């Protein structure tokens, strides 16, 4: 659930799964392949979950980055991880585009807030190619149309990708702080997360269908483990702070 001016806005697990598959469908349609990396620098929100689960559903590797990073700290992580896609929010877009404008490879940027005016202005200010930036809503619409097309070809493609993912495949690359040198990219596999989140559930006991307030930054592997993925195992209601 997300806090808005009108109160808490809910998204069901079924709705999140559908949107994640729509995003995965868009990724496949745009030619992204299993094993490619995508950076995700954003505050915690249902859209954050949709984006990461969509990346994993298409076989991509998520590279979650801290919103506290300075603009000059972003390019190393993008280049080092080889990210060809960068997802961010309206609060971070100016910093992100300023950072990406200075590197030779220009990742495709997706603004997960559907605010085209903000994206237009940010691209103009940073001198970032507007054709290398788009809205999440546009991606979901494009991916959803392909999923619902007659014949079910795109759904079959996603199922085929899922069938090839093994427990030893990398799910995320989490970067250390880099306070004593260049940051290190820690590769965590699907098995790492599966094992750790199930151990966490066993430790916490009968927490099925509880509600949890997530205040940890979602780029942390611990937030992934005890927040996102344990939540999926237990069917928790996830509340994201403002």
Tab-separated table of C-alpha atoms in Angstrom, residues 77-217:
chain	number	residue	atom	x	y	z
A	77	UNK	CA	27.647	1.658	-10.788
A	78	UNK	CA	25.905	1.918	-14.157
A	79	UNK	CA	29.089	1.210	-16.114
A	80	UNK	CA	30.296	-1.514	-13.750
A	81	UNK	CA	26.984	-3.383	-13.810
A	82	UNK	CA	26.465	-2.788	-17.526
A	83	UNK	CA	22.937	-1.509	-16.940
A	84	UNK	CA	21.151	-0.727	-20.205
A	85	UNK	CA	17.932	0.322	-18.457
A	86	UNK	CA	17.468	2.771	-15.575
A	87	UNK	CA	14.252	3.111	-13.566
A	88	UNK	CA	13.709	6.064	-11.253
A	89	UNK	CA	11.156	8.497	-9.796
A	90	UNK	CA	10.230	12.161	-10.106
A	91	UNK	CA	12.163	12.902	-6.908
A	92	UNK	CA	15.371	11.446	-8.371
A	93	UNK	CA	15.064	12.096	-12.123
A	94	UNK	CA	17.074	15.336	-12.230
A	95	UNK	CA	20.006	13.784	-10.360
A	96	UNK	CA	19.856	10.600	-12.423
A	97	UNK	CA	19.761	12.315	-15.818
A	98	UNK	CA	22.579	14.658	-14.814
A	99	UNK	CA	24.661	11.593	-13.968
A	100	UNK	CA	23.746	9.618	-17.083
A	101	UNK	CA	24.365	12.545	-19.415
A	102	UNK	CA	28.065	12.297	-18.614
A	103	UNK	CA	28.564	8.698	-19.710
A	104	UNK	CA	28.914	7.392	-23.246
A	105	UNK	CA	26.322	4.638	-22.937
A	106	UNK	CA	22.894	6.171	-22.582
A	107	UNK	CA	20.590	3.699	-20.801
A	108	UNK	CA	16.893	3.801	-21.572
A	109	UNK	CA	15.341	5.684	-18.650
A	110	UNK	CA	11.883	4.818	-17.321
A	111	UNK	CA	10.138	7.238	-14.964
A	112	UNK	CA	7.930	5.127	-12.728
A	113	UNK	CA	5.734	8.151	-11.917
A	114	UNK	CA	3.459	8.858	-14.871
A	115	UNK	CA	4.225	12.553	-15.144
A	116	UNK	CA	5.293	13.410	-18.689
A	117	UNK	CA	5.773	17.123	-17.940
A	118	UNK	CA	8.375	16.317	-15.296
A	119	UNK	CA	10.167	13.927	-17.644
A	120	UNK	CA	10.155	16.448	-20.511
A	121	UNK	CA	11.596	19.173	-18.304
A	122	UNK	CA	14.228	16.893	-16.756
A	123	UNK	CA	15.457	15.704	-20.161
A	124	UNK	CA	15.629	19.269	-21.463
A	125	UNK	CA	17.517	20.505	-18.397
A	126	UNK	CA	20.046	17.649	-18.453
A	127	UNK	CA	20.351	17.559	-22.252
A	128	UNK	CA	19.316	13.905	-22.184
A	129	UNK	CA	17.811	12.454	-25.400
A	130	UNK	CA	14.026	12.462	-24.972
A	131	UNK	CA	13.765	9.364	-27.152
A	132	UNK	CA	15.831	7.536	-24.511
A	133	UNK	CA	13.256	8.205	-21.776
A	134	UNK	CA	9.671	7.121	-21.215
A	135	UNK	CA	6.984	6.599	-18.587
A	136	UNK	CA	6.229	3.341	-16.791
A	137	UNK	CA	2.579	3.690	-17.790
A	138	UNK	CA	3.587	3.708	-21.450
A	139	UNK	CA	5.630	0.545	-20.947
A	140	UNK	CA	2.765	-1.207	-19.126
A	141	UNK	CA	0.282	-0.268	-21.850
A	142	UNK	CA	2.594	-1.520	-24.582
A	143	UNK	CA	3.410	-4.728	-22.722
A	144	UNK	CA	-0.214	-5.333	-21.763
A	145	UNK	CA	-1.364	-5.006	-25.365
A	146	UNK	CA	1.181	-7.612	-26.439
A	147	UNK	CA	0.083	-9.937	-23.626
A	148	UNK	CA	-3.581	-9.730	-24.589
A	149	UNK	CA	-2.955	-10.124	-28.319
A	150	UNK	CA	-4.568	-13.092	-30.001
A	151	UNK	CA	-2.587	-16.314	-29.876
A	152	UNK	CA	-0.918	-15.708	-26.519
A	153	UNK	CA	2.561	-15.581	-28.074
A	154	UNK	CA	4.001	-13.061	-25.596
A	155	UNK	CA	2.671	-14.970	-22.564
A	156	UNK	CA	4.305	-18.114	-23.938
A	157	UNK	CA	7.581	-16.207	-24.368
A	158	UNK	CA	7.503	-15.107	-20.720
A	159	UNK	CA	6.724	-18.627	-19.551
A	160	UNK	CA	9.639	-19.917	-21.624
A	161	UNK	CA	11.991	-17.387	-20.009
A	162	UNK	CA	10.783	-18.374	-16.533
A	163	UNK	CA	11.449	-22.037	-17.320
A	164	UNK	CA	15.103	-21.259	-18.050
A	165	UNK	CA	15.794	-19.443	-14.757
A	166	UNK	CA	17.697	-21.579	-12.272
A	167	UNK	CA	18.292	-21.126	-8.552
A	168	UNK	CA	21.919	-20.250	-9.281
A	169	UNK	CA	21.040	-17.371	-11.620
A	170	UNK	CA	21.788	-13.900	-10.252
A	171	UNK	CA	18.693	-12.010	-9.106
A	172	UNK	CA	20.231	-8.751	-7.903
A	173	UNK	CA	23.567	-6.961	-7.757
A	174	UNK	CA	23.793	-4.962	-4.534
A	175	UNK	CA	26.565	-2.396	-4.252
A	176	UNK	CA	28.577	-1.702	-1.120
A	177	UNK	CA	28.990	1.875	0.054
A	178	UNK	CA	32.431	2.345	-1.483
A	179	UNK	CA	33.677	4.374	1.474
A	180	UNK	CA	37.119	2.693	1.324
A	181	UNK	CA	37.453	2.491	-2.454
A	182	UNK	CA	35.351	1.600	-5.459
A	183	UNK	CA	32.073	-0.051	-4.414
A	184	UNK	CA	31.806	-3.816	-4.866
A	185	UNK	CA	28.875	-5.409	-6.663
A	186	UNK	CA	27.533	-8.293	-4.580
A	187	UNK	CA	25.790	-10.877	-6.760
A	188	UNK	CA	22.861	-12.523	-4.986
A	189	UNK	CA	21.105	-15.480	-6.586
A	190	UNK	CA	17.508	-16.619	-6.575
A	191	UNK	CA	18.618	-19.390	-4.211
A	192	UNK	CA	20.178	-16.848	-1.824
A	193	UNK	CA	16.899	-15.003	-1.485
A	194	UNK	CA	14.768	-18.147	-1.362
A	195	UNK	CA	16.855	-19.615	1.431
A	196	UNK	CA	17.177	-16.414	3.455
A	197	UNK	CA	13.543	-15.357	3.278
A	198	UNK	CA	12.299	-18.823	4.219
A	199	UNK	CA	14.758	-18.903	7.132
A	200	UNK	CA	13.431	-15.502	8.171
A	201	UNK	CA	9.835	-16.723	8.089
A	202	UNK	CA	10.811	-19.731	10.216
A	203	UNK	CA	12.567	-17.442	12.698
A	204	UNK	CA	9.668	-15.002	13.015
A	205	UNK	CA	7.065	-17.747	13.366
A	206	UNK	CA	3.434	-17.629	12.243
A	207	UNK	CA	3.351	-14.222	10.528
A	208	UNK	CA	1.109	-15.194	7.627
A	209	UNK	CA	-1.214	-12.398	6.490
A	210	UNK	CA	0.272	-9.841	8.889
A	211	UNK	CA	0.795	-6.218	7.891
A	212	UNK	CA	4.283	-4.734	7.831
A	213	UNK	CA	5.579	-1.177	7.570
A	214	UNK	CA	8.670	-1.044	5.348
A	215	UNK	CA	10.980	1.767	6.407
A	216	UNK	CA	14.236	0.252	5.151
A	217	UNK	CA	15.592	1.491	1.802
